[in-house]
Amino acid sequence: MYTEKSIPLFCVIKNAKIIYHDRTRGCFCESKSERHRKAAREYGYTVFQCGIKQEFVSFRDAVECLIGKNVDGVVLIPPEQIDKAGIDLVKALQNSRIPMLLLDRAVYSVFCDFVTADNKQGGRLAAEALIRQGHRQIDIIMGGANTYTARKRMEGYREAFARNQMAIEDHFIVQGEYTLEAGCRGAKELFEKGVRAMFASNDCIARGVYRFADERGLKIGRDLSVVGYDNTEICRWLQPPLTSIDQNTGQMAEKAVELLIRRIEGGDGKPARNYYFTPVLVERNSV
């Protein structure tokens, strides 16, 4: 099972000799990894995963290991918070001539193939789902403020408010991490300010909102409305089931493998480009 504070490197190799063990966050990455494996097998490749913690030393050790182990290509989901040292490390991987691709999160000044969802549109869809139900005080519990996905989802949230001629109150915006604990803390803070509708910028945060509601004897969907993000398996376990944004992670994973193998086999001389997948709202009973 994946932990909430680690991330994956997916290594594509033709003749498997090294296994990279992986512990990554949530069902979101699990769904990606299975589709990576399936897509790679169709091309005659094997995918191994290298799970790393959300910290520089773990990230550095993994990247240096990959550079020295003759993998044919790397799909990289960067850490949520990446500083100059981390950016330099990604550039070192790129300069090693190992074909690489960024998945889910961009890295400043690193130019390579990039596959992601339209996070801005996803943030807008989440906020609009709450607005349609008559909510006017809607908070967002974010991941880290410097995280690519969190920033884009926030932009979509703001766009939804602008389209509906609603003012955003900055004290209803809570910054944290993509964790259950951050969701629980954020829900407590916002509930005490009178907020009854919350956009959790991933499903782990939404689980924290559910935990807070359970501790207070509140019912989700009646006393609190919440929309999550990622549409992981968690959504169906929760009671009531969680409305969430689906990123089409399976298609993203397949596209990432297709692009990377095309680079590995030298069949694509085109410049690197970005590929955006359209998210959709999956409505359940939490709003």
Coordinates of C-alpha atoms in Angstrom, one line a residue:
M1 CA 0.0 0.0 0.0
Y2 CA 1.2 3.5 -0.8
T3 CA 1.9 6.1 1.9
E4 CA 0.7 9.7 1.7
K5 CA 4.1 11.3 1.7
S6 CA 6.0 9.5 -1.0
I7 CA 6.1 9.7 -4.8
P8 CA 7.0 7.3 -7.6
L9 CA 9.6 7.1 -10.3
F10 CA 8.5 4.7 -13.0
C11 CA 11.5 3.1 -14.8
V12 CA 11.1 1.5 -18.2
I13 CA 13.5 -1.2 -19.2
K14 CA 13.7 -3.7 -21.9
N15 CA 15.6 -6.4 -20.1
A16 CA 14.6 -6.3 -16.4
K17 CA 17.5 -6.9 -14.0
I18 CA 16.7 -4.4 -11.2
I19 CA 13.5 -4.1 -9.2
Y20 CA 12.7 -0.7 -7.7
H21 CA 10.4 -1.0 -4.8
D22 CA 7.7 1.6 -4.5
R23 CA 5.7 3.2 -1.7
T24 CA 3.6 6.1 -3.1
R25 CA 0.6 8.1 -2.0
G26 CA -2.8 6.7 -2.3
C27 CA -4.9 4.9 -4.9
F28 CA -4.2 7.8 -7.3
C29 CA -0.7 6.5 -8.0
E30 CA -1.7 2.8 -7.8
S31 CA -4.1 3.3 -10.7
K32 CA -1.4 5.0 -12.7
S33 CA 1.2 2.3 -12.0
E34 CA -1.0 -0.6 -13.1
R35 CA -1.8 1.2 -16.4
H36 CA 1.9 2.0 -16.9
R37 CA 2.7 -1.8 -16.5
K38 CA 0.0 -2.9 -18.9
A39 CA 0.8 -0.3 -21.6
A40 CA 4.6 -1.0 -21.4
R41 CA 4.0 -4.8 -21.7
E42 CA 2.3 -4.2 -25.0
Y43 CA 5.5 -2.7 -26.3
G44 CA 7.7 -5.4 -24.9
Y45 CA 9.0 -3.3 -22.0
T46 CA 8.8 -3.8 -18.2
V47 CA 8.0 -1.1 -15.7
F48 CA 9.6 -0.9 -12.3
Q49 CA 8.7 1.6 -9.6
C50 CA 11.1 3.5 -7.3
G51 CA 9.2 5.0 -4.4
I52 CA 10.7 8.0 -2.7
K53 CA 9.7 10.2 0.2
Q54 CA 8.8 13.9 -0.2
E55 CA 12.3 15.0 0.7
F56 CA 15.4 16.0 -1.3
V57 CA 17.8 13.3 0.0
S58 CA 15.4 10.5 -1.0
F59 CA 14.8 12.1 -4.4
R60 CA 18.5 12.6 -5.0
D61 CA 19.4 9.1 -4.1
A62 CA 16.8 7.6 -6.4
V63 CA 17.7 9.8 -9.4
E64 CA 21.4 9.1 -8.9
C65 CA 20.7 5.3 -8.7
L66 CA 18.6 5.4 -11.9
I67 CA 21.4 7.3 -13.8
G68 CA 23.8 4.6 -12.9
K69 CA 21.6 1.5 -13.6
N70 CA 21.1 1.6 -17.3
V71 CA 17.4 2.0 -17.3
D72 CA 16.0 2.8 -20.8
G73 CA 13.7 5.6 -19.7
V74 CA 12.1 7.3 -16.7
V75 CA 8.6 8.7 -16.0
L76 CA 9.0 11.2 -13.2
I77 CA 6.3 12.5 -10.8
P78 CA 8.3 15.3 -9.1
P79 CA 8.0 16.0 -5.4
E80 CA 5.2 18.3 -4.3
Q81 CA 7.7 21.0 -3.1
I82 CA 10.8 21.2 -5.3
D83 CA 13.6 23.8 -4.7
K84 CA 16.5 24.8 -6.9
A85 CA 18.5 21.7 -5.8
G86 CA 15.7 19.5 -6.9
I87 CA 15.3 21.3 -10.2
D88 CA 19.1 20.9 -10.8
L89 CA 18.7 17.2 -10.1
V90 CA 15.9 16.8 -12.7
K91 CA 18.1 18.6 -15.2
A92 CA 21.0 16.3 -14.4
L93 CA 18.7 13.3 -15.1
Q94 CA 17.7 15.0 -18.4
N95 CA 21.4 15.7 -19.3
S96 CA 22.3 12.0 -18.6
R97 CA 20.6 11.3 -22.0
I98 CA 18.2 8.8 -20.4
P99 CA 14.8 9.6 -22.1
M100 CA 12.5 11.1 -19.5
L101 CA 9.0 12.4 -19.2
L102 CA 7.3 14.5 -16.4
L103 CA 3.9 13.2 -15.3
D104 CA 1.3 15.1 -13.3
R105 CA 3.5 18.0 -12.1
A106 CA 5.7 20.4 -14.1
V107 CA 9.2 21.5 -13.0
Y108 CA 10.2 25.1 -13.6
S109 CA 12.7 25.5 -16.5
V110 CA 12.7 21.8 -17.3
F111 CA 11.6 21.2 -20.9
C112 CA 10.6 17.7 -21.9
D113 CA 7.4 15.8 -22.7
F114 CA 4.8 16.5 -20.0
V115 CA 1.6 14.6 -19.4
T116 CA -1.0 16.0 -16.9
A117 CA -4.7 16.7 -16.4
D118 CA -6.1 20.2 -16.9
N119 CA -6.0 21.0 -13.2
K120 CA -7.4 24.5 -13.7
Q121 CA -10.5 23.1 -15.3
G122 CA -10.8 20.5 -12.5
G123 CA -10.7 23.1 -9.9
R124 CA -13.4 25.1 -11.6
L125 CA -15.6 22.0 -12.0
A126 CA -15.2 21.2 -8.2
A127 CA -16.1 24.8 -7.2
E128 CA -19.1 24.9 -9.6
A129 CA -20.5 21.7 -8.2
L130 CA -20.8 23.4 -4.8
I131 CA -22.1 26.6 -6.3
R132 CA -24.9 24.8 -8.1
Q133 CA -26.2 23.5 -4.8
G134 CA -26.6 27.0 -3.6
H135 CA -23.4 27.4 -1.5
R136 CA -21.8 30.9 -1.5
Q137 CA -19.2 30.4 1.2
I138 CA -16.9 27.8 -0.2
D139 CA -13.5 27.1 1.1
I140 CA -10.5 25.3 -0.6
I141 CA -8.1 23.2 1.4
M142 CA -5.0 23.2 -0.8
G143 CA -1.9 21.2 -1.1
G144 CA 1.3 23.1 -0.8
A145 CA 1.1 26.6 -2.3
N146 CA 4.2 26.0 -4.5
T147 CA 2.9 22.7 -5.8
Y148 CA 2.0 22.9 -9.6
T149 CA -1.2 21.0 -9.2
A150 CA -2.4 22.9 -6.2
R151 CA -1.7 26.3 -7.9
K152 CA -3.6 25.3 -11.0
R153 CA -6.6 23.9 -9.0
M154 CA -6.7 27.2 -7.1
E155 CA -6.8 29.1 -10.4
G156 CA -9.8 27.1 -11.4
Y157 CA -11.5 27.7 -8.1
R158 CA -11.0 31.5 -8.5
E159 CA -12.3 31.3 -12.1
A160 CA -15.5 29.6 -11.0
F161 CA -16.1 32.4 -8.5
A162 CA -15.4 35.1 -11.1
R163 CA -17.8 33.4 -13.6
N164 CA -20.5 33.4 -10.9
Q165 CA -19.8 37.0 -9.8
M166 CA -18.9 35.8 -6.3
A167 CA -16.2 37.3 -4.1
I168 CA -13.4 35.2 -2.8
E169 CA -12.6 35.6 0.9
D170 CA -8.9 34.8 1.4
H171 CA -9.4 33.7 5.0
F172 CA -11.5 30.8 3.6
I173 CA -8.4 29.5 1.7
V174 CA -6.3 27.0 3.8
Q175 CA -2.9 25.9 2.6
G176 CA -1.4 22.6 3.8
E177 CA -0.3 19.3 2.3
Y178 CA -2.1 16.6 0.3
T179 CA -2.7 14.6 3.6
L180 CA -5.6 13.4 5.7
E181 CA -4.2 15.4 8.7
A182 CA -4.2 18.6 6.7
G183 CA -7.8 18.0 5.7
C184 CA -8.9 17.4 9.3
R185 CA -7.1 20.6 10.5
G186 CA -8.4 22.7 7.7
A187 CA -12.0 21.5 8.1
K188 CA -11.8 22.3 11.8
E189 CA -10.5 25.8 11.2
L190 CA -13.0 26.6 8.5
F191 CA -16.0 25.1 10.2
E192 CA -15.4 27.4 13.2
K193 CA -15.5 30.3 10.7
G194 CA -18.9 29.2 9.6
V195 CA -17.9 27.5 6.3
R196 CA -20.2 24.6 5.3
A197 CA -18.9 23.8 1.8
M198 CA -15.4 22.6 1.1
F199 CA -13.3 21.8 -1.9
A200 CA -10.6 19.4 -0.9
S201 CA -7.8 19.5 -3.5
N202 CA -7.3 15.8 -3.3
D203 CA -9.1 12.8 -1.9
C204 CA -6.7 12.4 1.1
I205 CA -7.6 15.9 2.2
A206 CA -11.3 15.0 1.8
R207 CA -10.8 12.0 4.0
G208 CA -9.6 14.4 6.7
V209 CA -12.8 16.5 6.3
Y210 CA -14.8 13.3 6.8
R211 CA -12.8 12.4 9.9
F212 CA -13.5 15.9 11.3
A213 CA -17.2 15.5 10.6
D214 CA -17.3 12.1 12.3
E215 CA -15.5 13.5 15.4
R216 CA -18.1 16.3 15.6
G217 CA -21.1 14.2 14.9
L218 CA -21.7 16.0 11.6
K219 CA -23.2 14.3 8.5
I220 CA -21.5 14.9 5.2
G221 CA -24.0 15.9 2.6
R222 CA -26.3 17.4 5.2
D223 CA -24.2 19.4 7.6
L224 CA -21.1 19.7 5.4
S225 CA -20.7 19.5 1.7
V226 CA -17.3 18.4 0.2
V227 CA -15.9 17.7 -3.2
G228 CA -12.6 15.8 -3.5
Y229 CA -10.1 15.5 -6.3
D230 CA -8.5 12.4 -8.0
N231 CA -11.6 10.1 -7.9
T232 CA -9.6 7.3 -6.1
E233 CA -11.0 4.1 -4.7
I234 CA -11.4 6.0 -1.4
C235 CA -14.4 7.8 -2.8
R236 CA -16.5 4.6 -2.9
W237 CA -15.5 3.5 0.6
L238 CA -16.5 6.7 2.4
Q239 CA -20.0 7.2 3.7
P240 CA -21.6 8.9 2.0
P241 CA -19.6 8.3 -1.1
L242 CA -17.5 11.2 -2.1
T243 CA -18.1 13.5 -5.1
S244 CA -14.7 13.9 -6.8
I245 CA -12.9 15.1 -9.9
D246 CA -11.6 12.2 -12.1
Q247 CA -8.3 13.1 -14.0
N248 CA -8.4 10.2 -16.5
T249 CA -5.3 8.8 -14.9
G250 CA -5.4 5.6 -16.9
Q251 CA -5.3 7.5 -20.2
M252 CA -2.5 9.7 -18.8
A253 CA -0.4 6.7 -17.9
E254 CA -0.9 5.1 -21.3
K255 CA 0.1 8.3 -23.1
A256 CA 3.1 8.7 -20.9
V257 CA 4.4 5.2 -21.7
E258 CA 3.6 5.6 -25.4
L259 CA 5.6 8.9 -25.6
L260 CA 8.5 7.6 -23.5
I261 CA 9.0 4.4 -25.6
R262 CA 8.8 6.5 -28.8
R263 CA 11.6 8.6 -27.4
I264 CA 13.6 5.5 -26.3
E265 CA 13.3 3.9 -29.8
G266 CA 14.3 7.1 -31.6
G267 CA 11.0 7.3 -33.5
D268 CA 10.1 10.8 -32.5
G269 CA 12.3 13.7 -33.5
K270 CA 9.6 16.2 -32.7
P271 CA 10.1 18.9 -30.0
A272 CA 8.9 18.1 -26.5
R273 CA 5.3 19.2 -25.8
N274 CA 2.6 19.2 -23.1
Y275 CA -0.4 16.9 -23.2
Y276 CA -3.4 17.9 -21.1
F277 CA -6.3 15.5 -20.3
T278 CA -9.8 16.7 -19.6
P279 CA -11.0 16.0 -16.0
V280 CA -14.7 15.2 -15.3
L281 CA -16.9 15.6 -12.2
V282 CA -18.0 12.2 -10.7
E283 CA -21.1 13.0 -8.6
R284 CA -22.0 11.0 -5.6
N285 CA -23.6 12.0 -2.3
S286 CA -21.2 14.3 -0.5
V287 CA -22.8 17.6 -1.7

